[in-house]
């Protein structure tokens, strides 16, 4: 599913996702509970999605959408 986001929505999502690799410091158990394979997978998906947001690409729903 493709999701079209406004500039404000992109900005909020970009900053929110960045928290997982910063102050939130997600554990493997929490990442798995959010439907990721683990912390490394969450961080990889976070980097991928933040890059897409920065490039203003259309973003797609991803496993672990609750991370948003």
PDB file of C-alpha atoms in Angstrom:
ATOM      1  CA  UNK A   1       0.000   0.000   0.000  1.00  0.00           C
ATOM      2  CA  UNK A   2       1.432   3.377  -0.999  1.00  0.00           C
ATOM      3  CA  UNK A   3       0.895   6.301   1.347  1.00  0.00           C
ATOM      4  CA  UNK A   4       0.952   9.951   0.273  1.00  0.00           C
ATOM      5  CA  UNK A   5       2.087  12.238   3.100  1.00  0.00           C
ATOM      6  CA  UNK A   6       2.009  15.993   3.527  1.00  0.00           C
ATOM      7  CA  UNK A   7       5.212  17.905   4.292  1.00  0.00           C
ATOM      8  CA  UNK A   8       4.262  18.162   7.970  1.00  0.00           C
ATOM      9  CA  UNK A   9       3.464  14.433   8.160  1.00  0.00           C
ATOM     10  CA  UNK A  10       6.807  13.583   6.541  1.00  0.00           C
ATOM     11  CA  UNK A  11       8.672  15.812   8.975  1.00  0.00           C
ATOM     12  CA  UNK A  12       6.912  14.340  12.020  1.00  0.00           C
ATOM     13  CA  UNK A  13       7.461  10.760  10.855  1.00  0.00           C
ATOM     14  CA  UNK A  14      11.139  11.437   9.990  1.00  0.00           C
ATOM     15  CA  UNK A  15      11.855  12.825  13.482  1.00  0.00           C
ATOM     16  CA  UNK A  16       9.787  10.175  15.261  1.00  0.00           C
ATOM     17  CA  UNK A  17      11.523   7.309  13.493  1.00  0.00           C
ATOM     18  CA  UNK A  18      14.897   8.791  14.408  1.00  0.00           C
ATOM     19  CA  UNK A  19      14.071   8.314  18.087  1.00  0.00           C
ATOM     20  CA  UNK A  20      14.481   4.530  17.717  1.00  0.00           C
ATOM     21  CA  UNK A  21      18.174   4.934  16.905  1.00  0.00           C
ATOM     22  CA  UNK A  22      18.588   7.637  19.545  1.00  0.00           C
ATOM     23  CA  UNK A  23      16.983   8.178  22.944  1.00  0.00           C
ATOM     24  CA  UNK A  24      14.368   5.391  22.607  1.00  0.00           C
ATOM     25  CA  UNK A  25      17.104   2.762  21.978  1.00  0.00           C
ATOM     26  CA  UNK A  26      14.733  -0.106  21.129  1.00  0.00           C
ATOM     27  CA  UNK A  27      15.494  -3.600  22.468  1.00  0.00           C
ATOM     28  CA  UNK A  28      15.288  -6.803  20.410  1.00  0.00           C
ATOM     29  CA  UNK A  29      12.227  -7.892  22.399  1.00  0.00           C
ATOM     30  CA  UNK A  30      10.369  -4.638  21.707  1.00  0.00           C
ATOM     31  CA  UNK A  31      11.297  -4.696  18.006  1.00  0.00           C
ATOM     32  CA  UNK A  32       9.993  -8.268  17.716  1.00  0.00           C
ATOM     33  CA  UNK A  33       6.790  -7.270  19.528  1.00  0.00           C
ATOM     34  CA  UNK A  34       6.327  -4.556  16.868  1.00  0.00           C
ATOM     35  CA  UNK A  35       6.624  -7.224  14.124  1.00  0.00           C
ATOM     36  CA  UNK A  36      10.252  -6.638  13.119  1.00  0.00           C
ATOM     37  CA  UNK A  37      12.810  -9.467  13.022  1.00  0.00           C
ATOM     38  CA  UNK A  38      14.761  -7.714  15.766  1.00  0.00           C
ATOM     39  CA  UNK A  39      16.452  -4.434  16.645  1.00  0.00           C
ATOM     40  CA  UNK A  40      18.781  -4.559  13.623  1.00  0.00           C
ATOM     41  CA  UNK A  41      15.803  -5.000  11.281  1.00  0.00           C
ATOM     42  CA  UNK A  42      13.934  -2.107  12.922  1.00  0.00           C
ATOM     43  CA  UNK A  43      16.959   0.163  12.512  1.00  0.00           C
ATOM     44  CA  UNK A  44      17.444  -0.896   8.876  1.00  0.00           C
ATOM     45  CA  UNK A  45      13.777  -0.214   8.093  1.00  0.00           C
ATOM     46  CA  UNK A  46      14.037   3.103   9.974  1.00  0.00           C
ATOM     47  CA  UNK A  47      17.023   4.156   7.835  1.00  0.00           C
ATOM     48  CA  UNK A  48      15.274   3.065   4.629  1.00  0.00           C
ATOM     49  CA  UNK A  49      12.064   4.901   5.469  1.00  0.00           C
ATOM     50  CA  UNK A  50      13.844   8.064   6.649  1.00  0.00           C
ATOM     51  CA  UNK A  51      15.817   8.128   3.360  1.00  0.00           C
ATOM     52  CA  UNK A  52      12.595   7.758   1.373  1.00  0.00           C
ATOM     53  CA  UNK A  53      10.961  10.539   3.380  1.00  0.00           C
ATOM     54  CA  UNK A  54      13.931  12.841   2.857  1.00  0.00           C
ATOM     55  CA  UNK A  55      13.893  12.148  -0.891  1.00  0.00           C
ATOM     56  CA  UNK A  56      10.128  12.832  -0.924  1.00  0.00           C
ATOM     57  CA  UNK A  57       9.500   9.368  -2.372  1.00  0.00           C
ATOM     58  CA  UNK A  58       6.128   7.700  -1.974  1.00  0.00           C
ATOM     59  CA  UNK A  59       6.353   5.531   1.120  1.00  0.00           C
ATOM     60  CA  UNK A  60       4.853   2.083   1.474  1.00  0.00           C
ATOM     61  CA  UNK A  61       3.429   0.431   4.546  1.00  0.00           C
ATOM     62  CA  UNK A  62       6.005  -1.789   6.172  1.00  0.00           C
ATOM     63  CA  UNK A  63       5.989  -4.570   8.726  1.00  0.00           C
ATOM     64  CA  UNK A  64       6.022  -3.034  12.147  1.00  0.00           C
ATOM     65  CA  UNK A  65       3.931  -0.054  11.129  1.00  0.00           C
ATOM     66  CA  UNK A  66       3.215   0.395  14.827  1.00  0.00           C
ATOM     67  CA  UNK A  67       6.755   1.795  15.102  1.00  0.00           C
ATOM     68  CA  UNK A  68       5.383   4.935  13.537  1.00  0.00           C
TER      69      UNK A  68
END
